[in-house]
Short mmCIF file of C-alpha atoms in Angstrom, two decimals:
data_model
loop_
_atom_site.label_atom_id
_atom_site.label_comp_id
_atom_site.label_asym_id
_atom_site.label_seq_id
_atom_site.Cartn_x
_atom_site.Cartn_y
_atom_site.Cartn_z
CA UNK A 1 46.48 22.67 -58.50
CA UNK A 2 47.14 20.14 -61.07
CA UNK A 3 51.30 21.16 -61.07
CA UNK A 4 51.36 20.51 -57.78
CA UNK A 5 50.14 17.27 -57.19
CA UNK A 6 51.73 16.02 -60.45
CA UNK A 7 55.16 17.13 -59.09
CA UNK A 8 57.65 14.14 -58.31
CA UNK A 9 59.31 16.58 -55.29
CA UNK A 10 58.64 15.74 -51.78
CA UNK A 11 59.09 18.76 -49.71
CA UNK A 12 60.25 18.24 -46.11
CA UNK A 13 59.51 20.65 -43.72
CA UNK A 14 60.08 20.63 -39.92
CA UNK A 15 57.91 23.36 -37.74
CA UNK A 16 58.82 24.47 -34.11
CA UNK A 17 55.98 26.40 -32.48
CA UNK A 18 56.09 28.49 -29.30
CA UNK A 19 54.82 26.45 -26.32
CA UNK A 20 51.58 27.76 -25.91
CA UNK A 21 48.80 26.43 -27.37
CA UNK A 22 47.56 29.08 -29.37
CA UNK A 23 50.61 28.52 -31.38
CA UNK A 24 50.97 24.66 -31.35
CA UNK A 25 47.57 24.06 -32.63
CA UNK A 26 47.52 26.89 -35.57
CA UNK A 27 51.41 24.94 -36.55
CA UNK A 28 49.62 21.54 -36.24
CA UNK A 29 46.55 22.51 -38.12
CA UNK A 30 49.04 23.69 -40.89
CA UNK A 31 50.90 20.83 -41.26
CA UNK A 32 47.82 18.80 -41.44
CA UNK A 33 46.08 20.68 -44.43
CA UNK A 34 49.63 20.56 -45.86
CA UNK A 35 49.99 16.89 -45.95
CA UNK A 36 46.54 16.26 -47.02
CA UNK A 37 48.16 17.68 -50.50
CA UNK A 38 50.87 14.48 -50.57
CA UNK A 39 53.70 16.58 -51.18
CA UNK A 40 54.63 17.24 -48.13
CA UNK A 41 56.05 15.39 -45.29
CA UNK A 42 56.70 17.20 -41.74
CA UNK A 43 58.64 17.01 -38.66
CA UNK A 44 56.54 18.50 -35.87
CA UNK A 45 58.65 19.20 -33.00
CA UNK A 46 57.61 20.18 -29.35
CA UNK A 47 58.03 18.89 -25.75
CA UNK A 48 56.70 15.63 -24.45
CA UNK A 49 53.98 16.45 -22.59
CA UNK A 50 52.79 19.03 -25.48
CA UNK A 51 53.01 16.02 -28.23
CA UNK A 52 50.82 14.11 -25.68
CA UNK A 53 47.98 17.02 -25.77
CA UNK A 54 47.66 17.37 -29.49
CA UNK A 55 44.81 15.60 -31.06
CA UNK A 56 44.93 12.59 -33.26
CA UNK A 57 46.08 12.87 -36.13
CA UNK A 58 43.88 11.81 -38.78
CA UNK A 59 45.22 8.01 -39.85
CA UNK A 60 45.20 8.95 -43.65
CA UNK A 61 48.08 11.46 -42.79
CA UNK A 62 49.87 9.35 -40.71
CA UNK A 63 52.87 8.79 -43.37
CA UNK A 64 53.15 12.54 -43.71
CA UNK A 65 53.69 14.02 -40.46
CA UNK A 66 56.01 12.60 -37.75
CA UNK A 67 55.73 14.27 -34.04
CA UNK A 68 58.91 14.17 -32.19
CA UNK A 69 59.30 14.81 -28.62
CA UNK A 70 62.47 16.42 -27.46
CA UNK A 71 62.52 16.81 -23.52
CA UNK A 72 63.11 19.88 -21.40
CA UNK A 73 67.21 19.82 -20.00
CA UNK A 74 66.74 18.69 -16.24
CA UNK A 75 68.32 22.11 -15.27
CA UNK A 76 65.35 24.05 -16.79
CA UNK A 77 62.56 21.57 -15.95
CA UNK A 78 63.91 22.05 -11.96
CA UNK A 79 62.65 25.88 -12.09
CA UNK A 80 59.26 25.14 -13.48
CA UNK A 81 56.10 23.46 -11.70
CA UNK A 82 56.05 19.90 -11.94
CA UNK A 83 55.21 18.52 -15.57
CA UNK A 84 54.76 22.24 -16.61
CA UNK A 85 55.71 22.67 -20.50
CA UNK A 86 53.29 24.94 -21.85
CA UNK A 87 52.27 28.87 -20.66
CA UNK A 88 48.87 27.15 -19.49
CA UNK A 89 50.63 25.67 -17.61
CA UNK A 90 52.90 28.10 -15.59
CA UNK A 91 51.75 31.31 -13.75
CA UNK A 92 52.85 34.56 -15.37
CA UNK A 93 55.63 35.18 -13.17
CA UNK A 94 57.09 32.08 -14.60
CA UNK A 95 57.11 32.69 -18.12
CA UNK A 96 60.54 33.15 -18.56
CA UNK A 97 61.30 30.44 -17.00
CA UNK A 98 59.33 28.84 -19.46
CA UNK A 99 61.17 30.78 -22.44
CA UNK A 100 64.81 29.34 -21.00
CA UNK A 101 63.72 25.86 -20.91
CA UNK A 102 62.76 26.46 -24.47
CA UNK A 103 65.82 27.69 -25.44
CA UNK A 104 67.93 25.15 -23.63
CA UNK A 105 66.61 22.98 -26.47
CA UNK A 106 69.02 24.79 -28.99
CA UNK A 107 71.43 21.28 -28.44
CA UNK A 108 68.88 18.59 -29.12
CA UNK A 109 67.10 20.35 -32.07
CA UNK A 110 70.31 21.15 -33.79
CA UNK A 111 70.72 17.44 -33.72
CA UNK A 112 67.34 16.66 -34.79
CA UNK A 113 67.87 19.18 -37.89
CA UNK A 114 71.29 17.36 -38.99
CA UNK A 115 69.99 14.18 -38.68
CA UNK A 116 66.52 14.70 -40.85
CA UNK A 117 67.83 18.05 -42.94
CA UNK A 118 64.39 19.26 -43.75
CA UNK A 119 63.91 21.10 -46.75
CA UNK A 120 62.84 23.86 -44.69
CA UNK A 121 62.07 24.89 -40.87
CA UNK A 122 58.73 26.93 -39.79
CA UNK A 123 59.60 28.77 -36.53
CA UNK A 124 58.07 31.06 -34.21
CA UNK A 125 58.46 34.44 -32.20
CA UNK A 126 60.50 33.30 -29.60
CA UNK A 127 63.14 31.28 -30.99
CA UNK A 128 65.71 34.03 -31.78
CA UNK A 129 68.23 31.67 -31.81
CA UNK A 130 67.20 29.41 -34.59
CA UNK A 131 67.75 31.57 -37.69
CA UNK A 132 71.33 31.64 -37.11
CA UNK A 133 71.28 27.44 -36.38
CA UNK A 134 69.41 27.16 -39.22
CA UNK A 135 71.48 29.41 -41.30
CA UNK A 136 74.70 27.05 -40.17
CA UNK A 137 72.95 24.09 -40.92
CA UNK A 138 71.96 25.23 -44.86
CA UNK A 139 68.75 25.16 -43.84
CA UNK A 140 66.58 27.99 -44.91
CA UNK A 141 63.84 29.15 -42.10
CA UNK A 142 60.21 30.57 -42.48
CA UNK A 143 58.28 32.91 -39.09
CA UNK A 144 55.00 31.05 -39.12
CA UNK A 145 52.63 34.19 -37.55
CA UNK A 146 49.60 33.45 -35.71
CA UNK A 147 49.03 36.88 -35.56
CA UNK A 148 48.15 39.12 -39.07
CA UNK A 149 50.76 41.17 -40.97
CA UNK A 150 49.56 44.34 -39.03
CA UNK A 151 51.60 43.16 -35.76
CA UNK A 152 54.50 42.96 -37.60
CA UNK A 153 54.21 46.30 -39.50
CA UNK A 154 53.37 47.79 -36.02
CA UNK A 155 55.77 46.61 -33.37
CA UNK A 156 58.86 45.59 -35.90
CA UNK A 157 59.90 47.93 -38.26
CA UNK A 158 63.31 47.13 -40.41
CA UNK A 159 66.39 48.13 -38.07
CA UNK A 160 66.74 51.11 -40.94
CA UNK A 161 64.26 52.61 -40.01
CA UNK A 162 64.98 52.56 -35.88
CA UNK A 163 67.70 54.31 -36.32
CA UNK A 164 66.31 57.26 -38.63
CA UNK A 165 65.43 59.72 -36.47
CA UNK A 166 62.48 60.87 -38.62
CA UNK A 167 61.04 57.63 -37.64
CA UNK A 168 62.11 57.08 -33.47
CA UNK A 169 59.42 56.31 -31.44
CA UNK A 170 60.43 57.32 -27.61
CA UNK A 171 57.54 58.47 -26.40
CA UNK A 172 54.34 57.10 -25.44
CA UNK A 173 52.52 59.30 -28.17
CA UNK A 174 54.25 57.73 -30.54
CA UNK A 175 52.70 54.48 -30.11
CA UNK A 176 48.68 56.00 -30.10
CA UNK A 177 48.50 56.63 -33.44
CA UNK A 178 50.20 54.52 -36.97
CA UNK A 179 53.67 54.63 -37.17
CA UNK A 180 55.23 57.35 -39.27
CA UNK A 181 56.12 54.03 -42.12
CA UNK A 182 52.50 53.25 -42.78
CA UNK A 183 51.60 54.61 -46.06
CA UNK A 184 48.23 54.76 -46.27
CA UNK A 185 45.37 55.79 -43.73
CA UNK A 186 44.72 53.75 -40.56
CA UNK A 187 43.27 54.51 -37.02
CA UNK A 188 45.75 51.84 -35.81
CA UNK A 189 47.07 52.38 -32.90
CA UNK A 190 47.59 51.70 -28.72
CA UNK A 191 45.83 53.40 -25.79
CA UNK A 192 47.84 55.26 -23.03
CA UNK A 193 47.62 52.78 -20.48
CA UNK A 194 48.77 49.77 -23.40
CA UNK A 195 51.32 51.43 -24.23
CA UNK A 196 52.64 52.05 -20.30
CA UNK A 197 52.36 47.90 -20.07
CA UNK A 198 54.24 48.01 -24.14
CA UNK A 199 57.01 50.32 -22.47
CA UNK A 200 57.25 48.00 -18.88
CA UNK A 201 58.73 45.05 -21.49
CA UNK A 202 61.88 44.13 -20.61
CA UNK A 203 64.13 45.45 -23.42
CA UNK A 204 66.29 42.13 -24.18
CA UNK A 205 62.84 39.83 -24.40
CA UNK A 206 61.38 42.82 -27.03
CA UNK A 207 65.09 42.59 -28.73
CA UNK A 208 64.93 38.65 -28.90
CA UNK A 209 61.65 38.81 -30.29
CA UNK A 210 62.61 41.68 -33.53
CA UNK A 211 65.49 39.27 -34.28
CA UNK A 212 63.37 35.60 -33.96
CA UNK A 213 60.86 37.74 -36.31
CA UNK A 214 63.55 39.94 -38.47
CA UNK A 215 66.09 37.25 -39.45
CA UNK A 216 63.84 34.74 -41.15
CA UNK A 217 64.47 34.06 -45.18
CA UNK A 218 60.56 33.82 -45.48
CA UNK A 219 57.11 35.33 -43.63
CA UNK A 220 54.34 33.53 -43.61
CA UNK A 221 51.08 34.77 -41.97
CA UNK A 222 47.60 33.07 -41.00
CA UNK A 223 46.08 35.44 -42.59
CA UNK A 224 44.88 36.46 -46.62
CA UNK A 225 44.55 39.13 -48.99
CA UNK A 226 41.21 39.66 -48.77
CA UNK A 227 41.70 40.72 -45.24
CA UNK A 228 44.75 42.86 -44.72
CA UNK A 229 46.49 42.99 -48.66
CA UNK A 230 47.65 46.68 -47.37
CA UNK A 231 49.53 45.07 -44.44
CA UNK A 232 51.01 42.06 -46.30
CA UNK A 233 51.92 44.09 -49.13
CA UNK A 234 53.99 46.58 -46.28
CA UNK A 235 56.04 43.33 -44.95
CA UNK A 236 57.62 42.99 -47.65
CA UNK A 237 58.11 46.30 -48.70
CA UNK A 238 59.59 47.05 -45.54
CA UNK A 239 61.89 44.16 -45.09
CA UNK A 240 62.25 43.40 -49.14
CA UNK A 241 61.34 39.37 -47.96
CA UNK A 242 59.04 37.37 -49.40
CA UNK A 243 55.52 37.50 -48.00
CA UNK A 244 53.21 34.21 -48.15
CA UNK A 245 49.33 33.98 -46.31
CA UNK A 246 48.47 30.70 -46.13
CA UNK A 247 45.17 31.66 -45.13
CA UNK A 248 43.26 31.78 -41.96
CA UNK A 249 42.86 28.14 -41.22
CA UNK A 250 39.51 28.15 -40.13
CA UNK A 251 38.39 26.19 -37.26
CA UNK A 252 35.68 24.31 -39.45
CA UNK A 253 38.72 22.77 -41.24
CA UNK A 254 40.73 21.88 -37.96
CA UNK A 255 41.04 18.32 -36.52
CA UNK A 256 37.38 17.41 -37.35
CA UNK A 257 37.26 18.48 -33.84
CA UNK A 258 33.35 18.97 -34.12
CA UNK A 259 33.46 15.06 -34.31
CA UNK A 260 35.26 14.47 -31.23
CA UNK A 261 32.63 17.41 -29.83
CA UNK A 262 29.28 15.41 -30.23
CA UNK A 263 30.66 12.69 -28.10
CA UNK A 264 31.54 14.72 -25.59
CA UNK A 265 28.68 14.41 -22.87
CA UNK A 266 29.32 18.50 -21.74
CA UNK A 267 27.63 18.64 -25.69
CA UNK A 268 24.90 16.47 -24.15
CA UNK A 269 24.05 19.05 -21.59
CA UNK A 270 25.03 22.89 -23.53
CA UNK A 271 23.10 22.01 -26.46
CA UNK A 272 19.27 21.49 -25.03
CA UNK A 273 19.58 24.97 -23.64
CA UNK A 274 20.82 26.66 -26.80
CA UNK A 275 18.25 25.08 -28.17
CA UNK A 276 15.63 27.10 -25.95
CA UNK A 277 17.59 30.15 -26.67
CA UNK A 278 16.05 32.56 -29.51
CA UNK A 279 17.53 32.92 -32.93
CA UNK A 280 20.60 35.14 -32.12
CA UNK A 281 19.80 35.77 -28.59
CA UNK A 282 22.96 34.60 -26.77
CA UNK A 283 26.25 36.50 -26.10
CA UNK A 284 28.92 33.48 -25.28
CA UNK A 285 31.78 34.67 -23.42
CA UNK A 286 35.43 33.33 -22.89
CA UNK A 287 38.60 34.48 -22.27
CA UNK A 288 41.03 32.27 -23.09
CA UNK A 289 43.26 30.00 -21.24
CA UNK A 290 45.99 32.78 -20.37
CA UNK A 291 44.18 35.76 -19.27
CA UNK A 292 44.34 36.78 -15.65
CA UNK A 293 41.21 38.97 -14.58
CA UNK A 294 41.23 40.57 -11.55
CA UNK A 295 38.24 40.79 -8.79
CA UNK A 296 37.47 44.17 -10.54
CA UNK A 297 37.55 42.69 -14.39
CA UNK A 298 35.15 39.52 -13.18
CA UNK A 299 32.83 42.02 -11.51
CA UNK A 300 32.09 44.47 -13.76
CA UNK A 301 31.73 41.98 -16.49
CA UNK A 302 29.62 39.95 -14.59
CA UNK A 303 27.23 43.00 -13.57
CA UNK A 304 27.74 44.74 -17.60
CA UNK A 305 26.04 41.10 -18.63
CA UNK A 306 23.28 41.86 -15.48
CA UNK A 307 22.55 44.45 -17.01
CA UNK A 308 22.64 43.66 -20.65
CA UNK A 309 19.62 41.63 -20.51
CA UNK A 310 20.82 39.21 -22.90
CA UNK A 311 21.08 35.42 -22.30
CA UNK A 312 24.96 34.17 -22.00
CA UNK A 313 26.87 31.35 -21.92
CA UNK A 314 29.93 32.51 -20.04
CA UNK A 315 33.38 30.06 -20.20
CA UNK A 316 35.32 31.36 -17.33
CA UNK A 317 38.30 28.65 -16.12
CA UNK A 318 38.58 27.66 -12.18
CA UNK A 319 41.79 29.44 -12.61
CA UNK A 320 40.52 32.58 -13.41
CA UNK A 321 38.22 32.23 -9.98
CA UNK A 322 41.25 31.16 -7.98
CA UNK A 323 41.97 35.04 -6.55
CA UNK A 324 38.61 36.36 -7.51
CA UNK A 325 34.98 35.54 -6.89
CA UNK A 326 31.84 36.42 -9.12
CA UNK A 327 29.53 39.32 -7.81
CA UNK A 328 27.47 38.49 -4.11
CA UNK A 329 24.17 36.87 -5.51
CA UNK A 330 25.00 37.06 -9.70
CA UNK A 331 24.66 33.58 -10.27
CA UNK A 332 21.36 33.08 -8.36
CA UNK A 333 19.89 36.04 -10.12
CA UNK A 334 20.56 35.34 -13.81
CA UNK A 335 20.20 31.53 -13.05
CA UNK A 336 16.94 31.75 -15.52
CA UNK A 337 18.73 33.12 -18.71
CA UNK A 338 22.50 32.43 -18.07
CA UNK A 339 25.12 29.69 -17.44
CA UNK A 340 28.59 30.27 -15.89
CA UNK A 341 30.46 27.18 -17.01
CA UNK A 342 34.06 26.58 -15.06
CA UNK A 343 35.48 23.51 -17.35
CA UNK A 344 36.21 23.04 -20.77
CA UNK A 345 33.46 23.12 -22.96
CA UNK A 346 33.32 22.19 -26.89
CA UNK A 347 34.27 26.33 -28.18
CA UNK A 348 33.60 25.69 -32.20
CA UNK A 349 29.72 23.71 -31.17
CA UNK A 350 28.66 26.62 -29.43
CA UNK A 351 29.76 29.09 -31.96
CA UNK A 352 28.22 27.70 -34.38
CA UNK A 353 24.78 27.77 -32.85
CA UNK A 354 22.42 29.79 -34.66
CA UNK A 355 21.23 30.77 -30.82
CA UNK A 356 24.49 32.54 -30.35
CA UNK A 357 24.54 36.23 -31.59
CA UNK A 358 27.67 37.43 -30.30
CA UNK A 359 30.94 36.30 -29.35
CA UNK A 360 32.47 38.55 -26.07
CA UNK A 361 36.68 38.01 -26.24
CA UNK A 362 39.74 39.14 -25.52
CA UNK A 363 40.74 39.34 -28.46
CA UNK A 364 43.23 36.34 -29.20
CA UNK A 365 44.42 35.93 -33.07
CA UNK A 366 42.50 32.44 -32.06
CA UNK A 367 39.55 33.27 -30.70
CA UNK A 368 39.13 36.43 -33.40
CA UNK A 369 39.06 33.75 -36.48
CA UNK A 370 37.30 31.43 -34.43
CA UNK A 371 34.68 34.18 -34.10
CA UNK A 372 34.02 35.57 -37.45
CA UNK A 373 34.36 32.16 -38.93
CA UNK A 374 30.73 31.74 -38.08
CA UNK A 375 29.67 35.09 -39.07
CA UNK A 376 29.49 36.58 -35.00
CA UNK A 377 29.84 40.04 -34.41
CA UNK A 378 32.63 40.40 -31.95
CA UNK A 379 32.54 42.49 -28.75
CA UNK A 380 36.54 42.97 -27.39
CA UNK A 381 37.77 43.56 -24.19
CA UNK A 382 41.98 43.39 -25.11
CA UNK A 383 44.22 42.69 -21.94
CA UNK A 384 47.56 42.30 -24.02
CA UNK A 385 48.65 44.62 -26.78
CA UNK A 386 48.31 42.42 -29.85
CA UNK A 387 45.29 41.75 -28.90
CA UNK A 388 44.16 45.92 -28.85
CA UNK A 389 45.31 46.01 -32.44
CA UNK A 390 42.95 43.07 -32.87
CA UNK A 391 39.95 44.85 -31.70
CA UNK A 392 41.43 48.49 -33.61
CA UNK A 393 40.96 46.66 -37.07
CA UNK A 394 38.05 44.55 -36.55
CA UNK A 395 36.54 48.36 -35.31
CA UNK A 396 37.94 49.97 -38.47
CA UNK A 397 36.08 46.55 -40.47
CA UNK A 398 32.90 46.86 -38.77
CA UNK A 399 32.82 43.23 -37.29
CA UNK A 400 34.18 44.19 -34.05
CA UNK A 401 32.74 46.72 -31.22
CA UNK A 402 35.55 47.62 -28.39
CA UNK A 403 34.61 48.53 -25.12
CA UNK A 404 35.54 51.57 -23.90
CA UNK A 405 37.90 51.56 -21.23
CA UNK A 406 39.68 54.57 -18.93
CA UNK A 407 42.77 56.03 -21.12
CA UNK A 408 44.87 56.44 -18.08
CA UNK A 409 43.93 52.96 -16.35
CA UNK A 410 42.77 50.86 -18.56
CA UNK A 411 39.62 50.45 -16.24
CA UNK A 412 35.99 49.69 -17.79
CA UNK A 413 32.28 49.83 -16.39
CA UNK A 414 29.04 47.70 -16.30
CA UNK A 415 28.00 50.13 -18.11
CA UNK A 416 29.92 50.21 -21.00
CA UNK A 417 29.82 46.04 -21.06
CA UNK A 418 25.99 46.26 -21.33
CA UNK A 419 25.81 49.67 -24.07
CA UNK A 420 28.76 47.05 -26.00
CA UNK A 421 26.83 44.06 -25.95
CA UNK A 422 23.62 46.17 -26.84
CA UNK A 423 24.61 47.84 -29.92
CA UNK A 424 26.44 44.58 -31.29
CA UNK A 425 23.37 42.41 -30.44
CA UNK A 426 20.18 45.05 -31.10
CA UNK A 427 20.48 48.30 -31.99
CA UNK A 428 19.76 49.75 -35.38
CA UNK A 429 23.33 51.33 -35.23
CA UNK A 430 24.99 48.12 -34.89
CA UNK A 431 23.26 46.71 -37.76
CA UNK A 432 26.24 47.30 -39.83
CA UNK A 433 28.63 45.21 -37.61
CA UNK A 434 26.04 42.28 -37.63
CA UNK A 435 26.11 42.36 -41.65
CA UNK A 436 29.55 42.69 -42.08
CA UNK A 437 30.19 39.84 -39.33
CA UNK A 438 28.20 37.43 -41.83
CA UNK A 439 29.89 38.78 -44.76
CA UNK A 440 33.19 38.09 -43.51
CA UNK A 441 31.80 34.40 -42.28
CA UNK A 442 31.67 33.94 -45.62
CA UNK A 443 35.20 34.31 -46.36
CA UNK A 444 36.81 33.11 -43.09
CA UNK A 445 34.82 29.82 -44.35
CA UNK A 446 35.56 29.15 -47.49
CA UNK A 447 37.25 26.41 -48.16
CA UNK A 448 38.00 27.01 -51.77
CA UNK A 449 40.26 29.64 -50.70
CA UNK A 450 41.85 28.43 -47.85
CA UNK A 451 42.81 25.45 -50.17
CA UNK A 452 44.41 27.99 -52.96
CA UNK A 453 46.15 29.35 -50.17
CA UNK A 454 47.90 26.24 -48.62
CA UNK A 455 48.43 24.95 -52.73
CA UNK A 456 50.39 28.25 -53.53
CA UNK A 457 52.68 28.20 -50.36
CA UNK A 458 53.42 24.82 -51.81
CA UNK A 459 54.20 25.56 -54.91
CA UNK A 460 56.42 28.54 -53.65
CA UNK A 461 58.48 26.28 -51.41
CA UNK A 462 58.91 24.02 -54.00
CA UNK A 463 60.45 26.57 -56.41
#
């Protein structure tokens, strides 16, 4: 600790996240536990309307990061919705519309870069193009992942091993199980009907995305040892790169956002019925801002938490409703021990009231550290496929139960939802996913290591 902050060298870094929020925040939460070390000064670099969205950032840190807008070409910005710039923004079909307005900032950031010459640039999965502008410019370039070290061990293996045919994967069997470059024992690995939606990827977006992720000088992960040292350690024995966690940046150490929270008057009116709520009674449920759920989806998890018996506190956004409509009758009938909220609600309050036992997700990188960061067992429903080998390791850890879903469809059952949320919440089965859940609070939490973490990435970068 005491090298760093003696050192005289001011690192300058600039970071370039993905537009979707998921990704901007984890960036901005970085660059905020970096400056608080005052050797570090960083460019943060995203749309207008994004920069606008961000939170505050704190005024002691003010000298160390700058945000700088850098506006969508009027070409691009004519195929999206008005003032879209973000994926929450757009509907699904537009996404790559989304992903070409991006890239049409290849002009503008390349004169951002020459002008400020940061010291180095943190990118994301996306931007395929900026390794090689980076490389032009002298300016070494770091993939920031939101998502753990087994995603990139997974889906993007070196291009030496693609073309061995000891190690071609062309079938769909060849994606339910680890791949054949995985050294040690795992369970990892995709369903039938994930790996039909894996397959249905267009193959130059899944080609952009192995070279924005293969053609860094640097990884860096949100992640740590203590959690997947087997799938770090494979990075960079795979692609012979350097491998840095910086740690999971736990929400607890984000923003202050609890701060902003207890002001917020939807706080006023969640918190007196948590209150009423047992110790550990509560199953909160959201979904993110991104997932679509279908009429199906929506009723069977409606009717699995009917049936569950448990209190819940269920997030589920107006745009999620738009096509689809909660069971005939649900909301009357469980109007004594649930809530269906449809606005934004304060996420890190709730899960970190003792009433709430466990956390019912999708699965996000997000929502998954957001989760065990307060020691809640998590019960996973995955919709994309990083998010199934979310819920595949946190079932391998013990902190995570999946439910069970049709291999051919993907389809799941009331029934299934309610024997889930059951042997997370109550039975003597699932007693081992509710200890290890608090156990790995413990570390998702600590702040002594998530400060080691963020002090040896500096002191790499400075060396």
């Amino acid at each position: 600790m005491s090298s760093i902050r003696n050192s005289d060298k001011q690192l300058h870094l600039a970071m370039f996240p993905w537009l979707a929020f998921g990704h901007m925040l984890p960036f901005f939460e970085l660059a905020k536990l970096l400056a608080h070390k005052g050797q570090v000064r960083i460019t943060f670099i995203s749309t207008p309307g994004n920069i606008n969205r961000l939170p505050k950032i704190p005024p002691h840190l003010d000298s160390f990061i700058t945000l700088v807008s850098l506006p969508f070409l009027p070409e691009h910005k004519a195929n999206l919705p008005e003032n879209a710039e973000s994926t929450m923004d757009v509907p699904g079909d537009k996404t790559a519309e989304l992903r070409m307005a991006y890239e049409g900032l290849q002009e503008s950031l390349a004169q951002l870069l020459k002008s400020s010459a940061p010291n180095w640039i943190l990118y994301d999965f996306i931007a395929h193009w900026l390794p090689p502008l980076a490389n032009s410019l002298n300016i070494p370039c770091a993939y920031f992942s939101v998502f753990p070290a087994l995603d990139t061990c997974f889906f993007h293996p070196p291009k030496s091993l693609v073309g061995n045919p000891a190690f071609l994967r062309t079938k769909i069997e060849d994606f339910l199980g680890p791949p054949k470059w995985v050294p040690f024992p795992s369970k990892i690995g995709l369903k039938f009907h994930e790996v039909k939606k894996f397959f249905g990827a267009p193959p130059p977006l899944v080609e952009n995305v192995d070279n924005a992720i293969l053609s860094c000088d640097l990884f860096v992960y949100r992640s740590c040892t203590e959690f997947e040292s087997e799938w770090l350690n494979l990075v960079g024995e795979l692609h012979k790169k350097p491998v840095i966690p910086v740690g999971f940046i736990p929400p607890t150490l984000q923003v202050r956002a609890v701060d902003e929270e207890e002001k917020n008057p939807m706080w006023a009116t969640i918190k007196p019925w948590l209150d009423k709520q047992r110790h550990g009674s509560v199953v909160y449920v959201a979904f993110g801002s991104e997932i679509k759920l279908s009429q199906e989806d929506i009723t069977e998890m409606a009717l699995g938490l009917e049936l569950s018996g448990f209190p819940f506190f269920w997030v589920i956004r107006k745009e999620q409703l738009s096509l689809t409509d909660l069971p005939n009758g649900f909301e009357d009938r469980t109007k004594d021990r649930g809530i269906v909220c449809k606005d934004w609600v304060p996420q890190l309050k709730i899960l970190a009231h003792e009433s709430i036992g466990a956390y019912f997700t999708h699965c996000g990188a997000g929502s998954v550290l957001e989760g065990l960061n307060f020691g809640r067992v998590l019960v996973t429903l995955p919709f994309y496929v990083d998010q199934s080998l979310h819920a595949r390791v946190l079932e391998e850890k013990k902190v995570g139960v999946e439910i069970p879903r049709n291999e051919q469809d993907g389809s799941f059952t009331r029934t299934s939802v309610a024997k889930s949320l059951r042997l997370a919440m109550v039975d003597e089965e699932g007693s081992i996913y509710r200890d290890k859940a608090k156990e790995m609070g413990l570390l998702f939490s600590d702040s002594h290591i998530q400060d080691r973490y963020i002090e040896n990435f500096i002191e790499y970068l400075q060396n």
